[in-house]
């Protein structure tokens, strides 16, 4: 398969190099500056009609309460809810960097979005972030009425590492008989931390630095010696996928984890779980956020909203 950038994306990434992670504090600060400066230029900003508020909801670690940002489309009433987990390789990202995406999903899909500020690696390696995300799901399900959420219509979703956490939360909810879920919306999901998908090798031939970035982020997230085949770490490698909620998986073509989405959808279908994947040609991991610069990214946003409107 020839990997060719979207013609509108090529000028935006020309000369850009995908450097392996460096100082995590500097990286987080730089990412936040980039996210804010992109609003209204490359990324569609949050609609003024959407109301949002931050809440502290306690947490599995009493010394580290979890913060969530709750988005309402602007009108009263009960509607479906989405628990959203931001990307950033488990070590960067925040409810701030995911703000525009979550606000637009809330407005476009008419859903309540709960964006979760989970603990980050390397200060808090696995399973701290996953524990926080699962805690947020249980909190949202228990307080659904107060949040304006229909408890029978709760979905989980996320981007990149956040999609990994969303898939793991769905597995955990099934295994522990936790809150019932109606959907997994997994965007550019990282689902096999052995990095064993065929696309990892294919993309590395063209963009070898992308493969090095993925391996570096995995080392941040996991303590040395952690089993990469643990299903809560690599959901794609779980032995049993029966009983999980339906899934929609969206992937970028030029992405080492592209095939994670395709393979997971196939495995879910084989296990009797309704699932589908779609690969957006010409996009690189993360560029699906550039909704004001790329028609393909805007279609991505519209597809996410359409999927959520159906639950």
PDB file of C-alpha atoms in Angstrom, residues 13-178:
ATOM      1  CA  UNK A  13       3.583  18.739   8.219  1.00  0.00           C
ATOM      2  CA  UNK A  14       6.340  19.625   5.754  1.00  0.00           C
ATOM      3  CA  UNK A  15       9.617  19.680   7.631  1.00  0.00           C
ATOM      4  CA  UNK A  16       8.009  18.363  10.811  1.00  0.00           C
ATOM      5  CA  UNK A  17       9.856  15.580  12.597  1.00  0.00           C
ATOM      6  CA  UNK A  18       8.278  13.241  15.099  1.00  0.00           C
ATOM      7  CA  UNK A  19      10.762  13.447  17.921  1.00  0.00           C
ATOM      8  CA  UNK A  20      10.836  10.800  20.673  1.00  0.00           C
ATOM      9  CA  UNK A  21       9.456  12.125  23.975  1.00  0.00           C
ATOM     10  CA  UNK A  22      11.820  14.287  26.008  1.00  0.00           C
ATOM     11  CA  UNK A  23      11.163  16.150  29.255  1.00  0.00           C
ATOM     12  CA  UNK A  24       7.564  15.365  30.115  1.00  0.00           C
ATOM     13  CA  UNK A  25       6.854  18.636  31.935  1.00  0.00           C
ATOM     14  CA  UNK A  26       8.058  20.704  28.983  1.00  0.00           C
ATOM     15  CA  UNK A  27       6.138  18.447  26.629  1.00  0.00           C
ATOM     16  CA  UNK A  28       2.878  18.973  28.519  1.00  0.00           C
ATOM     17  CA  UNK A  29       3.318  22.740  28.564  1.00  0.00           C
ATOM     18  CA  UNK A  30       4.169  22.858  24.857  1.00  0.00           C
ATOM     19  CA  UNK A  31       1.181  20.675  23.988  1.00  0.00           C
ATOM     20  CA  UNK A  32      -1.198  22.958  25.876  1.00  0.00           C
ATOM     21  CA  UNK A  33       0.185  26.058  24.112  1.00  0.00           C
ATOM     22  CA  UNK A  34      -0.230  24.338  20.733  1.00  0.00           C
ATOM     23  CA  UNK A  35      -3.793  23.289  21.521  1.00  0.00           C
ATOM     24  CA  UNK A  36      -4.797  26.815  22.508  1.00  0.00           C
ATOM     25  CA  UNK A  37      -3.055  28.531  19.598  1.00  0.00           C
ATOM     26  CA  UNK A  38      -4.713  26.157  17.109  1.00  0.00           C
ATOM     27  CA  UNK A  39      -8.250  27.135  18.096  1.00  0.00           C
ATOM     28  CA  UNK A  40     -10.011  29.064  15.375  1.00  0.00           C
ATOM     29  CA  UNK A  41      -7.073  28.515  13.025  1.00  0.00           C
ATOM     30  CA  UNK A  42      -6.664  24.760  12.601  1.00  0.00           C
ATOM     31  CA  UNK A  43      -9.230  23.474  15.076  1.00  0.00           C
ATOM     32  CA  UNK A  44     -12.909  24.363  15.342  1.00  0.00           C
ATOM     33  CA  UNK A  45     -13.342  26.096  18.726  1.00  0.00           C
ATOM     34  CA  UNK A  46     -15.893  25.162  21.366  1.00  0.00           C
ATOM     35  CA  UNK A  47     -19.410  26.370  20.514  1.00  0.00           C
ATOM     36  CA  UNK A  48     -20.635  29.193  22.735  1.00  0.00           C
ATOM     37  CA  UNK A  49     -23.899  27.313  23.298  1.00  0.00           C
ATOM     38  CA  UNK A  50     -22.213  24.508  25.248  1.00  0.00           C
ATOM     39  CA  UNK A  51     -22.117  24.823  29.034  1.00  0.00           C
ATOM     40  CA  UNK A  52     -19.304  23.163  30.962  1.00  0.00           C
ATOM     41  CA  UNK A  53     -18.047  22.893  34.507  1.00  0.00           C
ATOM     42  CA  UNK A  54     -15.188  21.153  36.299  1.00  0.00           C
ATOM     43  CA  UNK A  55     -15.868  18.850  39.227  1.00  0.00           C
ATOM     44  CA  UNK A  56     -13.713  16.951  41.694  1.00  0.00           C
ATOM     45  CA  UNK A  57     -15.137  13.462  42.178  1.00  0.00           C
ATOM     46  CA  UNK A  58     -12.778  11.767  44.594  1.00  0.00           C
ATOM     47  CA  UNK A  59     -10.815   8.852  43.270  1.00  0.00           C
ATOM     48  CA  UNK A  60      -9.332   5.415  43.852  1.00  0.00           C
ATOM     49  CA  UNK A  61      -6.369   7.170  45.518  1.00  0.00           C
ATOM     50  CA  UNK A  62      -7.710   9.395  48.324  1.00  0.00           C
ATOM     51  CA  UNK A  63      -4.694  11.679  47.896  1.00  0.00           C
ATOM     52  CA  UNK A  64      -5.353  12.205  44.183  1.00  0.00           C
ATOM     53  CA  UNK A  65      -8.968  13.211  43.506  1.00  0.00           C
ATOM     54  CA  UNK A  66     -10.076  12.945  39.897  1.00  0.00           C
ATOM     55  CA  UNK A  67     -11.263  16.053  38.078  1.00  0.00           C
ATOM     56  CA  UNK A  68     -13.844  15.814  35.308  1.00  0.00           C
ATOM     57  CA  UNK A  69     -15.191  18.446  32.948  1.00  0.00           C
ATOM     58  CA  UNK A  70     -18.901  18.018  32.230  1.00  0.00           C
ATOM     59  CA  UNK A  71     -20.344  19.425  28.988  1.00  0.00           C
ATOM     60  CA  UNK A  72     -24.044  20.096  28.358  1.00  0.00           C
ATOM     61  CA  UNK A  73     -25.381  21.061  24.912  1.00  0.00           C
ATOM     62  CA  UNK A  74     -27.099  24.119  26.346  1.00  0.00           C
ATOM     63  CA  UNK A  75     -30.664  22.939  26.812  1.00  0.00           C
ATOM     64  CA  UNK A  76     -32.326  21.140  29.688  1.00  0.00           C
ATOM     65  CA  UNK A  77     -33.327  17.487  29.524  1.00  0.00           C
ATOM     66  CA  UNK A  78     -31.950  13.988  29.858  1.00  0.00           C
ATOM     67  CA  UNK A  79     -29.769  12.629  27.091  1.00  0.00           C
ATOM     68  CA  UNK A  80     -27.076  10.046  26.351  1.00  0.00           C
ATOM     69  CA  UNK A  81     -23.701  10.407  28.033  1.00  0.00           C
ATOM     70  CA  UNK A  82     -20.136   9.932  26.808  1.00  0.00           C
ATOM     71  CA  UNK A  83     -17.172   9.333  29.135  1.00  0.00           C
ATOM     72  CA  UNK A  84     -14.213  10.702  27.168  1.00  0.00           C
ATOM     73  CA  UNK A  85     -10.533   9.979  27.859  1.00  0.00           C
ATOM     74  CA  UNK A  86      -7.994  12.304  26.223  1.00  0.00           C
ATOM     75  CA  UNK A  87      -4.946  11.230  24.255  1.00  0.00           C
ATOM     76  CA  UNK A  88      -1.302  11.999  24.895  1.00  0.00           C
ATOM     77  CA  UNK A  89       0.494   8.676  25.218  1.00  0.00           C
ATOM     78  CA  UNK A  90      -0.701   8.214  28.827  1.00  0.00           C
ATOM     79  CA  UNK A  91       1.797  10.912  29.843  1.00  0.00           C
ATOM     80  CA  UNK A  92       0.566  14.208  28.348  1.00  0.00           C
ATOM     81  CA  UNK A  93      -2.769  15.709  27.390  1.00  0.00           C
ATOM     82  CA  UNK A  94      -5.537  16.961  29.625  1.00  0.00           C
ATOM     83  CA  UNK A  95      -9.155  18.035  29.713  1.00  0.00           C
ATOM     84  CA  UNK A  96      -7.840  21.361  28.355  1.00  0.00           C
ATOM     85  CA  UNK A  97      -6.229  19.851  25.246  1.00  0.00           C
ATOM     86  CA  UNK A  98      -9.404  17.808  24.594  1.00  0.00           C
ATOM     87  CA  UNK A  99     -11.717  20.751  25.291  1.00  0.00           C
ATOM     88  CA  UNK A 100     -12.677  21.735  21.743  1.00  0.00           C
ATOM     89  CA  UNK A 101     -13.302  18.159  20.633  1.00  0.00           C
ATOM     90  CA  UNK A 102     -15.471  17.351  23.640  1.00  0.00           C
ATOM     91  CA  UNK A 103     -17.458  20.586  23.410  1.00  0.00           C
ATOM     92  CA  UNK A 104     -18.136  20.045  19.722  1.00  0.00           C
ATOM     93  CA  UNK A 105     -19.193  16.442  20.317  1.00  0.00           C
ATOM     94  CA  UNK A 106     -21.603  17.620  22.995  1.00  0.00           C
ATOM     95  CA  UNK A 107     -23.135  20.229  20.690  1.00  0.00           C
ATOM     96  CA  UNK A 108     -23.180  18.220  17.465  1.00  0.00           C
ATOM     97  CA  UNK A 109     -24.404  14.945  18.967  1.00  0.00           C
ATOM     98  CA  UNK A 110     -26.635  16.460  21.672  1.00  0.00           C
ATOM     99  CA  UNK A 111     -24.982  14.401  24.411  1.00  0.00           C
ATOM    100  CA  UNK A 112     -23.553  15.078  27.854  1.00  0.00           C
ATOM    101  CA  UNK A 113     -19.781  14.591  27.695  1.00  0.00           C
ATOM    102  CA  UNK A 114     -17.729  13.841  30.795  1.00  0.00           C
ATOM    103  CA  UNK A 115     -14.045  14.434  30.049  1.00  0.00           C
ATOM    104  CA  UNK A 116     -11.700  12.820  32.560  1.00  0.00           C
ATOM    105  CA  UNK A 117      -8.428  14.199  33.931  1.00  0.00           C
ATOM    106  CA  UNK A 118      -6.776  10.889  34.809  1.00  0.00           C
ATOM    107  CA  UNK A 119      -3.351  10.536  36.419  1.00  0.00           C
ATOM    108  CA  UNK A 120      -0.433  10.553  33.993  1.00  0.00           C
ATOM    109  CA  UNK A 121       2.738   8.518  33.599  1.00  0.00           C
ATOM    110  CA  UNK A 122       5.595   8.359  34.321  1.00  0.00           C
ATOM    111  CA  UNK A 123       4.712   9.784  37.741  1.00  0.00           C
ATOM    112  CA  UNK A 124       1.689   7.489  37.881  1.00  0.00           C
ATOM    113  CA  UNK A 125       2.270   4.406  35.713  1.00  0.00           C
ATOM    114  CA  UNK A 126      -0.316   1.758  34.865  1.00  0.00           C
ATOM    115  CA  UNK A 127      -2.851   1.077  36.323  1.00  0.00           C
ATOM    116  CA  UNK A 128      -3.339   4.531  37.893  1.00  0.00           C
ATOM    117  CA  UNK A 129      -4.851   6.160  34.793  1.00  0.00           C
ATOM    118  CA  UNK A 130      -7.116   3.211  34.097  1.00  0.00           C
ATOM    119  CA  UNK A 131      -8.295   3.136  37.715  1.00  0.00           C
ATOM    120  CA  UNK A 132      -9.183   6.833  37.506  1.00  0.00           C
ATOM    121  CA  UNK A 133     -11.113   6.349  34.271  1.00  0.00           C
ATOM    122  CA  UNK A 134     -13.085   3.423  35.656  1.00  0.00           C
ATOM    123  CA  UNK A 135     -13.809   5.407  38.822  1.00  0.00           C
ATOM    124  CA  UNK A 136     -15.170   8.242  36.652  1.00  0.00           C
ATOM    125  CA  UNK A 137     -17.441   5.834  34.794  1.00  0.00           C
ATOM    126  CA  UNK A 138     -18.863   4.459  38.030  1.00  0.00           C
ATOM    127  CA  UNK A 139     -19.351   7.997  39.371  1.00  0.00           C
ATOM    128  CA  UNK A 140     -21.149   9.141  36.215  1.00  0.00           C
ATOM    129  CA  UNK A 141     -23.427   6.094  36.211  1.00  0.00           C
ATOM    130  CA  UNK A 142     -24.292   6.573  39.898  1.00  0.00           C
ATOM    131  CA  UNK A 143     -24.959  10.308  39.449  1.00  0.00           C
ATOM    132  CA  UNK A 144     -26.524  10.017  35.989  1.00  0.00           C
ATOM    133  CA  UNK A 145     -29.822  11.636  36.892  1.00  0.00           C
ATOM    134  CA  UNK A 146     -28.133  14.643  38.490  1.00  0.00           C
ATOM    135  CA  UNK A 147     -25.862  14.997  35.452  1.00  0.00           C
ATOM    136  CA  UNK A 148     -28.773  14.886  33.018  1.00  0.00           C
ATOM    137  CA  UNK A 149     -27.604  11.542  31.628  1.00  0.00           C
ATOM    138  CA  UNK A 150     -29.848   8.618  30.752  1.00  0.00           C
ATOM    139  CA  UNK A 151     -28.166   5.799  32.712  1.00  0.00           C
ATOM    140  CA  UNK A 152     -29.273   3.318  30.043  1.00  0.00           C
ATOM    141  CA  UNK A 153     -27.351   5.223  27.340  1.00  0.00           C
ATOM    142  CA  UNK A 154     -23.774   5.640  28.499  1.00  0.00           C
ATOM    143  CA  UNK A 155     -20.832   5.288  26.094  1.00  0.00           C
ATOM    144  CA  UNK A 156     -17.071   5.402  26.532  1.00  0.00           C
ATOM    145  CA  UNK A 157     -14.665   6.934  24.076  1.00  0.00           C
ATOM    146  CA  UNK A 158     -11.261   8.445  23.662  1.00  0.00           C
ATOM    147  CA  UNK A 159      -8.418   9.222  21.321  1.00  0.00           C
ATOM    148  CA  UNK A 160      -5.108   7.359  20.987  1.00  0.00           C
ATOM    149  CA  UNK A 161      -4.002   6.386  24.522  1.00  0.00           C
ATOM    150  CA  UNK A 162      -7.434   7.563  25.657  1.00  0.00           C
ATOM    151  CA  UNK A 163      -9.044   5.070  23.292  1.00  0.00           C
ATOM    152  CA  UNK A 164      -6.833   2.373  24.835  1.00  0.00           C
ATOM    153  CA  UNK A 165      -8.203   3.372  28.241  1.00  0.00           C
ATOM    154  CA  UNK A 166     -11.779   3.429  26.926  1.00  0.00           C
ATOM    155  CA  UNK A 167     -11.444  -0.101  25.559  1.00  0.00           C
ATOM    156  CA  UNK A 168      -9.878  -1.255  28.835  1.00  0.00           C
ATOM    157  CA  UNK A 169     -12.679   0.406  30.825  1.00  0.00           C
ATOM    158  CA  UNK A 170     -15.237  -1.468  28.715  1.00  0.00           C
ATOM    159  CA  UNK A 171     -13.446  -4.749  29.460  1.00  0.00           C
ATOM    160  CA  UNK A 172     -13.237  -3.910  33.162  1.00  0.00           C
ATOM    161  CA  UNK A 173     -16.917  -2.967  33.329  1.00  0.00           C
ATOM    162  CA  UNK A 174     -17.808  -6.313  31.763  1.00  0.00           C
ATOM    163  CA  UNK A 175     -15.469  -8.288  33.996  1.00  0.00           C
ATOM    164  CA  UNK A 176     -16.543  -6.578  37.226  1.00  0.00           C
ATOM    165  CA  UNK A 177     -20.229  -6.271  36.329  1.00  0.00           C
ATOM    166  CA  UNK A 178     -19.910  -2.532  36.395  1.00  0.00           C
TER     167      UNK A 178
END
